[in-house]
XYZ file of C-alpha atoms in Angstrom:
569
model
C 15.362 16.224 28.907
C 12.238 14.005 28.584
C 11.990 10.450 29.889
C 10.133 7.514 28.306
C 6.628 6.912 29.727
C 4.164 4.280 29.472
C 0.704 4.602 28.240
C -2.033 4.657 31.247
C -3.383 1.613 32.296
C -7.097 1.239 31.705
C -9.857 -1.240 32.371
C -11.447 -3.270 29.492
C -14.733 -1.596 27.881
C -17.848 -3.065 27.115
C -19.069 -2.719 23.368
C -22.462 -1.035 23.022
C -24.730 -0.839 20.049
C -23.140 2.165 18.502
C -19.987 0.364 18.456
C -21.344 -1.963 15.836
C -22.544 1.038 13.916
C -19.137 2.736 13.758
C -17.567 -0.703 12.899
C -19.893 -1.265 9.864
C -19.962 2.481 8.622
C -17.969 1.274 5.789
C -21.096 -0.131 4.053
C -22.957 3.177 3.917
C -19.634 5.053 2.890
C -19.249 2.719 -0.061
C -22.683 2.521 -1.424
C -23.826 6.019 -0.754
C -20.985 8.526 0.488
C -18.454 7.617 -2.145
C -20.913 7.848 -5.108
C -22.384 11.174 -3.877
C -18.762 12.425 -3.202
C -17.757 11.642 -6.810
C -20.753 13.284 -8.407
C -20.269 16.341 -6.445
C -16.686 16.801 -7.430
C -17.617 16.174 -10.765
C -19.959 18.941 -10.610
C -17.860 21.197 -8.587
C -15.076 20.955 -11.311
C -17.508 21.399 -14.146
C -18.863 24.596 -12.480
C -15.383 25.612 -12.047
C -14.341 25.047 -15.599
C -17.495 26.798 -16.642
C -16.911 29.859 -14.582
C -13.198 30.138 -15.531
C -14.066 29.923 -19.137
C -16.999 31.670 -19.560
C -16.090 34.813 -17.628
C -12.857 37.057 -17.601
C -11.464 38.324 -14.385
C -12.759 41.614 -15.016
C -16.205 39.962 -15.398
C -15.727 37.959 -12.161
C -14.635 41.301 -10.477
C -17.921 42.967 -11.579
C -19.937 40.176 -10.268
C -18.225 40.055 -6.948
C -18.976 43.884 -6.517
C -22.868 42.914 -7.281
C -22.688 40.154 -4.718
C -21.385 42.453 -2.127
C -24.240 44.964 -2.663
C -26.591 42.021 -2.139
C -24.824 41.285 1.106
C -25.236 44.912 2.215
C -28.908 44.953 1.427
C -29.638 41.795 3.406
C -27.747 43.395 6.290
C -29.889 46.710 6.062
C -32.981 44.322 6.395
C -31.944 42.814 10.076
C -33.677 44.045 12.959
C -31.383 43.560 15.694
C -34.055 42.888 18.400
C -35.891 40.561 16.565
C -33.563 38.768 14.044
C -30.779 37.371 16.175
C -27.047 37.744 15.478
C -25.514 37.552 12.136
C -24.034 34.343 10.571
C -23.603 32.645 7.178
C -26.327 30.709 5.738
C -23.666 27.635 5.249
C -25.256 24.476 6.257
C -23.431 23.457 9.656
C -22.236 19.999 8.002
C -20.466 21.576 5.095
C -17.272 22.755 7.225
C -14.102 20.807 7.428
C -13.459 19.679 10.907
C -14.850 17.565 13.636
C -16.430 20.364 15.977
C -20.053 20.528 16.074
C -21.487 23.779 14.394
C -24.188 23.885 16.727
C -24.338 27.606 17.210
C -26.524 27.576 14.141
C -29.399 25.861 15.913
C -29.964 29.150 17.979
C -32.039 31.782 15.965
C -29.864 33.786 13.568
C -29.786 36.265 10.743
C -28.438 34.330 7.774
C -26.327 35.845 4.844
C -26.023 33.847 1.851
C -22.254 33.914 1.047
C -22.278 30.866 -1.589
C -21.702 32.910 -4.689
C -18.301 33.940 -3.167
C -16.514 31.136 -4.918
C -14.255 32.333 -7.348
C -10.740 33.298 -8.066
C -10.847 36.916 -9.023
C -7.452 37.817 -10.458
C -3.936 36.405 -10.459
C -1.461 39.391 -10.702
C 1.907 38.030 -11.785
C 3.820 41.721 -11.677
C 2.701 42.054 -7.789
C 2.742 38.238 -7.315
C -0.711 38.064 -5.639
C -3.687 36.010 -6.114
C -7.160 37.635 -5.428
C -9.752 35.315 -4.400
C -13.335 34.761 -2.507
C -13.394 33.049 0.771
C -15.115 29.709 -0.653
C -12.407 29.046 -3.178
C -10.525 25.957 -1.880
C -6.987 24.769 -2.285
C -7.882 22.413 -4.987
C -9.059 25.218 -6.928
C -6.079 27.525 -6.449
C -3.733 24.897 -7.503
C -5.543 23.918 -10.562
C -5.140 27.550 -11.769
C -1.710 28.448 -10.646
C 0.576 25.334 -10.663
C 0.491 24.969 -14.401
C 1.826 28.604 -14.315
C 4.547 27.585 -12.109
C 3.016 29.554 -9.139
C 1.631 28.779 -5.872
C 0.598 30.078 -2.493
C 3.862 30.055 -0.313
C 1.399 27.726 2.317
C -0.832 25.280 0.556
C -2.636 23.181 3.379
C -2.875 19.527 2.163
C -6.626 18.877 1.755
C -8.127 20.097 -1.499
C -11.578 21.107 0.137
C -9.908 23.600 2.583
C -11.201 26.859 1.838
C -9.538 30.379 1.858
C -12.136 31.514 4.563
C -11.762 28.598 6.764
C -8.069 28.643 6.560
C -7.993 32.848 7.386
C -10.724 32.665 10.112
C -9.431 29.366 11.448
C -5.757 28.232 10.854
C -3.842 26.641 8.332
C -0.220 25.528 7.434
C 1.841 23.205 5.760
C 5.273 21.748 5.124
C 6.457 25.112 4.125
C 5.153 26.853 7.039
C 8.828 26.629 8.767
C 9.894 29.247 6.107
C 6.519 31.441 5.601
C 4.599 30.851 8.884
C 0.853 30.327 9.159
C -1.364 30.562 6.052
C -2.496 34.002 7.320
C 1.249 35.391 7.589
C 1.019 34.952 3.562
C -2.191 37.294 3.219
C -1.741 40.725 1.835
C -5.366 42.257 2.406
C -8.845 41.119 3.787
C -12.173 42.571 2.152
C -14.413 42.605 5.043
C -18.386 43.441 5.381
C -18.937 44.836 8.786
C -22.211 44.594 10.725
C -23.542 47.994 9.578
C -22.712 47.230 5.835
C -19.358 48.984 5.578
C -16.831 47.467 3.064
C -13.284 47.628 4.344
C -10.141 46.586 3.025
C -7.671 45.688 5.842
C -3.860 45.733 5.285
C -0.954 45.417 7.505
C -0.158 49.214 7.002
C -3.423 51.061 6.471
C -6.024 52.473 8.795
C -7.511 49.200 9.384
C -4.445 47.226 10.472
C -5.809 46.340 13.801
C -8.516 44.535 12.094
C -6.072 43.088 9.571
C -4.150 41.373 12.542
C -7.664 40.385 14.614
C -9.116 38.574 11.654
C -7.113 35.325 11.900
C -8.486 32.771 14.323
C -11.584 35.132 14.958
C -14.069 32.482 13.272
C -15.564 35.042 11.250
C -16.896 37.020 14.509
C -15.863 40.306 13.448
C -17.280 40.591 9.904
C -18.313 38.884 6.803
C -15.206 37.896 4.811
C -15.656 38.311 1.127
C -12.293 38.565 -0.317
C -8.764 37.798 0.372
C -5.290 38.666 -1.463
C -2.747 36.379 -1.019
C 1.119 36.117 -2.054
C 2.231 33.737 -4.552
C 5.591 32.385 -5.095
C 7.461 31.113 -8.253
C 7.862 27.238 -8.246
C 8.981 24.402 -10.383
C 7.239 21.414 -11.855
C 8.597 18.662 -9.257
C 9.481 18.266 -5.529
C 12.675 16.401 -4.689
C 11.811 14.711 -1.674
C 14.281 12.857 0.605
C 12.699 10.237 2.855
C 15.046 9.377 5.970
C 13.931 6.781 8.215
C 14.820 7.002 12.089
C 14.621 4.507 14.924
C 15.256 5.245 18.486
C 14.625 3.929 21.919
C 12.576 6.973 23.174
C 10.196 9.719 21.362
C 13.022 12.160 22.593
C 15.353 10.390 20.199
C 12.825 10.819 17.196
C 12.201 14.475 18.239
C 16.125 15.183 17.936
C 15.988 13.747 14.571
C 12.989 15.694 13.395
C 14.801 19.000 14.867
C 18.142 17.931 12.836
C 16.250 17.572 9.552
C 15.585 21.068 9.335
C 16.273 23.446 12.311
C 18.992 26.118 11.534
C 20.819 27.821 14.402
C 19.345 30.689 16.035
C 19.256 33.826 13.751
C 20.221 31.986 10.665
C 17.409 33.191 8.516
C 18.911 32.579 5.228
C 16.272 30.562 3.290
C 18.732 29.513 0.678
C 20.120 27.232 3.167
C 16.792 25.983 4.194
C 14.953 23.248 2.384
C 11.447 24.149 0.801
C 9.398 21.523 2.682
C 9.539 19.639 5.780
C 7.515 16.981 7.684
C 7.899 13.995 10.128
C 5.685 11.021 10.258
C 6.004 9.012 13.801
C 4.629 5.570 13.281
C 5.022 4.368 16.930
C 7.234 5.460 19.655
C 10.574 4.174 18.245
C 10.040 4.823 14.466
C 9.777 7.875 12.331
C 10.323 9.098 8.786
C 11.607 12.520 8.200
C 10.934 14.206 5.115
C 12.592 17.184 3.389
C 11.546 18.578 -0.132
C 13.202 21.078 -2.521
C 11.715 22.491 -5.508
C 13.219 20.972 -8.941
C 12.729 21.569 -12.519
C 11.649 19.021 -15.032
C 15.069 19.007 -16.711
C 16.624 17.739 -13.459
C 14.150 15.166 -12.544
C 14.417 13.784 -15.940
C 18.095 13.719 -16.054
C 18.625 12.462 -12.579
C 20.304 8.754 -12.912
C 19.316 7.476 -9.688
C 15.992 9.270 -8.208
C 13.103 8.268 -10.141
C 9.561 10.337 -10.753
C 6.691 8.733 -8.489
C 3.494 10.202 -9.551
C 1.688 9.417 -6.252
C -1.479 11.373 -7.367
C -2.927 8.336 -9.232
C -5.473 6.324 -7.586
C -3.968 3.064 -7.640
C -0.691 4.003 -5.815
C -0.400 3.438 -2.237
C -1.272 6.207 0.126
C 1.135 8.620 0.813
C 1.869 7.888 4.637
C 2.147 4.087 3.832
C 4.399 4.887 0.733
C 6.669 7.089 3.163
C 6.817 4.358 5.710
C 8.327 1.806 3.165
C 11.516 4.231 4.098
C 11.892 1.991 7.332
C 12.588 -1.063 5.433
C 14.490 0.065 2.181
C 16.521 2.971 4.085
C 16.813 6.600 2.957
C 15.617 7.258 -0.564
C 15.185 10.014 -2.970
C 12.457 10.679 -5.747
C 10.587 13.391 -7.547
C 7.149 13.904 -7.190
C 5.070 16.363 -9.320
C 4.491 19.533 -7.471
C 0.434 19.493 -7.532
C 0.716 15.920 -6.460
C 2.884 16.615 -3.568
C 0.681 19.541 -2.202
C -2.351 17.329 -2.006
C -0.403 14.208 -0.946
C -2.572 13.591 2.010
C -5.991 14.245 0.403
C -6.867 10.736 -0.784
C -6.401 9.157 2.657
C -7.271 11.962 4.744
C -3.737 11.572 6.146
C -4.702 7.933 7.682
C -8.211 8.686 8.648
C -9.573 6.903 5.991
C -8.340 3.709 7.349
C -10.723 4.027 10.042
C -13.662 4.578 7.668
C -12.895 1.977 5.129
C -10.699 -0.379 6.709
C -9.599 -2.215 3.651
C -9.397 0.906 1.181
C -5.729 0.921 1.560
C -5.291 -2.598 -0.092
C -4.377 -3.094 -3.500
C -7.467 -4.591 -5.013
C -9.649 -1.798 -3.548
C -7.375 1.070 -4.888
C -7.329 -0.478 -8.422
C -11.032 -1.087 -8.347
C -12.436 1.800 -6.288
C -9.625 3.918 -5.601
C -10.682 6.442 -8.144
C -13.755 7.411 -5.896
C -11.459 8.465 -2.945
C -11.790 10.413 -1.048
C -15.252 10.683 0.545
C -16.389 14.444 1.018
C -15.885 15.408 4.752
C -19.256 17.300 4.471
C -21.207 14.242 3.331
C -19.426 11.925 6.063
C -20.921 14.347 8.649
C -24.195 14.939 7.069
C -24.708 11.104 6.954
C -23.900 10.262 10.640
C -26.234 9.921 13.356
C -25.913 12.044 16.837
C -25.090 8.739 18.452
C -22.066 8.374 15.871
C -21.241 12.088 16.367
C -20.889 11.655 19.922
C -18.945 8.210 19.522
C -16.410 10.126 17.853
C -16.207 12.972 20.243
C -15.511 10.570 22.777
C -13.377 7.737 21.265
C -11.507 9.475 18.504
C -8.851 12.231 18.588
C -8.690 14.880 15.761
C -6.367 17.437 17.268
C -3.437 19.919 16.244
C -1.375 21.183 18.962
C 0.897 24.091 18.226
C 3.725 24.007 20.459
C 7.208 25.639 20.684
C 9.879 23.654 19.017
C 11.757 23.151 22.311
C 8.673 21.465 23.873
C 7.823 18.925 21.166
C 9.675 15.976 22.828
C 7.450 16.713 25.887
C 4.417 17.022 24.216
C 4.899 13.755 22.483
C 5.651 12.139 25.584
C 2.355 13.250 27.202
C 0.615 12.368 24.208
C 1.745 9.058 24.260
C 0.832 8.630 27.845
C -2.901 10.158 27.674
C -3.803 9.416 24.217
C -1.652 6.964 22.359
C -2.454 8.112 18.979
C -0.393 6.840 16.049
C 0.819 8.013 13.323
C 1.646 11.483 14.399
C 2.175 14.339 11.818
C 5.126 16.929 12.682
C 5.160 20.044 10.817
C 7.115 22.972 11.943
C 6.094 26.725 11.582
C 7.078 29.911 12.301
C 4.841 32.270 14.630
C 5.848 35.915 13.891
C 5.868 38.786 16.347
C 3.436 41.150 14.850
C 2.829 44.972 15.595
C -0.200 43.960 17.485
C -0.224 40.924 19.797
C -2.717 38.754 18.187
C -4.653 35.639 19.669
C -1.887 33.407 18.829
C 1.812 34.817 19.468
C 5.181 33.610 20.407
C 6.428 33.032 23.810
C 7.242 36.339 25.474
C 11.010 36.917 25.370
C 11.686 33.718 23.302
C 14.618 35.641 21.417
C 16.614 35.955 24.688
C 17.196 32.124 24.686
C 18.622 31.832 21.085
C 17.160 28.232 20.443
C 17.665 26.600 17.286
C 15.043 27.533 14.532
C 14.170 30.714 16.088
C 15.093 34.244 14.777
C 14.662 37.631 16.627
C 11.449 38.005 14.723
C 9.841 34.670 15.054
C 9.827 31.567 17.316
C 9.574 28.297 15.511
C 6.664 26.167 16.646
C 5.597 22.746 15.521
C 2.066 21.525 14.757
C 1.589 18.123 16.285
C -1.128 16.187 14.248
C -2.933 13.510 16.367
C -5.623 12.071 14.076
C -6.810 8.450 14.618
C -8.614 6.382 17.454
C -6.282 6.101 20.561
C -4.744 2.872 21.259
C -6.881 2.262 24.363
C -9.899 2.182 21.943
C -8.370 -0.074 19.393
C -7.596 -2.491 22.258
C -11.200 -2.290 23.780
C -10.372 -0.673 26.724
C -11.973 2.317 28.500
C -11.130 5.859 27.132
C -12.446 9.156 28.726
C -12.132 11.577 25.285
C -13.547 14.538 26.958
C -11.069 14.237 30.068
C -7.983 13.662 27.717
C -8.785 16.826 25.577
C -9.233 18.855 28.748
C -6.039 17.682 30.243
C -4.329 18.195 26.925
C -5.764 21.766 26.514
C -4.383 22.469 30.053
C -0.953 21.313 29.330
C -1.089 23.688 26.309
C -1.794 26.542 28.499
C 1.034 25.677 30.924
C 3.433 25.523 28.115
C 2.534 28.322 25.830
C 0.890 26.194 23.185
C -2.394 26.480 21.047
C -5.170 24.215 19.989
C -6.582 24.764 16.600
C -10.271 25.857 16.730
C -11.773 23.356 14.114
C -11.417 20.621 16.692
C -13.549 19.796 19.696
C -12.767 21.808 22.774
C -13.570 21.393 26.510
C -12.192 24.883 27.363
C -14.202 27.182 29.745
C -14.237 30.610 28.726
C -11.725 31.589 31.291
C -9.587 28.847 30.116
C -9.955 29.770 26.480
C -8.873 33.395 27.133
C -5.809 32.069 29.007
C -4.946 30.035 26.054
C -5.400 32.924 23.338
C -4.874 36.621 23.906
C -8.273 38.456 23.440
C -7.161 41.879 23.969
C -6.955 42.975 20.141
C -9.823 40.675 19.178
C -12.435 42.266 21.871
C -11.139 45.770 21.014
C -11.791 45.204 17.588
C -15.197 43.577 18.359
C -16.167 46.894 19.885
C -14.594 49.349 17.303
C -15.916 47.522 14.160
C -19.728 47.193 15.826
C -19.430 43.379 16.035
C -20.386 43.014 19.548
C -24.245 42.605 19.679
C -24.216 41.695 15.846
C -21.904 38.564 15.847
C -21.432 35.733 18.081
C -18.103 35.862 20.209
C -15.389 33.394 19.101
C -15.506 31.433 22.358
C -19.144 30.518 21.961
C -18.765 29.969 18.279
C -16.022 27.320 19.244
C -17.284 25.715 22.519
C -18.698 22.400 22.606
C -22.223 21.547 22.852
C -25.384 23.535 21.420
C -25.876 27.007 22.077
C -28.956 28.404 23.167
C -30.292 31.660 21.924
C -30.588 32.915 25.516
C -26.854 31.759 26.404
C -25.606 33.531 23.420
C -27.511 36.751 24.092
C -26.612 36.796 27.513
C -23.227 36.611 26.754
C -23.256 39.595 24.235
C -25.111 41.582 26.662
C -22.359 41.143 29.016
C -19.826 42.521 26.546
C -22.193 45.306 25.652
C -22.228 46.506 29.343
C -18.466 46.194 29.704
C -16.666 49.374 30.051
C -14.554 50.531 26.979
C -10.841 49.741 26.866
C -7.912 51.614 25.579
C -5.958 51.358 22.209
C -4.884 47.706 21.553
C -1.415 46.795 22.853
C 1.569 46.835 20.503
C 3.746 43.797 20.593
């Protein structure tokens, strides 16, 4: 059992010029970033509508095949001894995440994948959507939700792309049933370094590649198409808000687990709610939310619960709306399904409060709320190097994947070291696969018969820490790099994982202590990625990567002896 711990005592910190630059960054955001974001959102939507209505799925597939040929021709032009390693031509600031994409500062052979941004097919018989890697969650839900279909796992932010969620990671409130985003994928189309195009599934000759692609950060080949399952849905989500108050974080954790976790081995999904998340607002207060799909008829006929269209620009931000349960008590409401899927987009969970401290006020929501949110890519493109370094040191943006039975310990640790609130808790299954993948359950977990676990999957929780730490808000000294490093070592010791979009302080040795690299490294060799694509550690590590550093790392791999076949799990 965890015991209550207090935050670390820290000395006061003297403000420097960059503090004021960050404090008044809202001026730049309002007068430059928001108008530019709105323009880009409109243009993206307009292009999407034009593509959707001007070409059939068959025509888009033909266009896709033509673009594949262009990629192959581009790869054939590469001289490995002169042109550097292969990477996409996408600008570094376009990615959604806080990690600096500094590897592109080194000399690389760039391949343009920008045309790969279309949904190619929605097969309602096979219940599969086929899409290119730059398709984002907003595009998919705009098309599928009116058909009463959806991806089993729809990560909350509109701009998250299929390619990013595959090569990185992604989960949502339904992940306690379906697992990570990649657990819902049926097939990957990948262009290898030598120009071969392969379709990898879990049971064909490329099954090892199928299980190696997730979390690989695009370092095995160029992802050009993904086939993903879809499921039937209804028009609304019936959401229950349950307030929780306790003396310790352990009390809040118990309520969170009780809100959804079945007994060991109980995998009857009919007994389980469709969506789960918990928001912890401080060490003593939280709101547990559980949702079920509901039809339009059910929503309209309910005499007590009302329909709440939370997607309107003037509505309170979702995390603040959920917090009202602490005063009003438990309540139920119906939310339109697509609005529920993207409930955290407008405020980027609660990060927008730091960028625009007054954006959650009623007057701002009415006057300018329709311009929200600012595009993350533009926020990154308009920040100076000093501001970027400030956020690395004075801000936390991390997702910690930890076993369900260790959530309480993780929360106590985070409170002591970082003191970041609110905290997002989202449960997810971590499956046992035929191969031991980079991210895998605790060995022998099924022998302990813990709540939430089954014989084939262990229940984990994503602990989302997104905000300025308490010490920074109080003007105290805070060692961001040191805190992240200690967090990473805690995760290693407790079989947890850090998502790769975030800033990492891991050494290469510790990186491979956290993640399992056997299958990944064998696929790197088997499919010709070594010497052609940057390794995942060097692509993810903090700081700038020089061409010499990257090339030396690749040469070490080329000179290493060949290993046996991948281990089956």
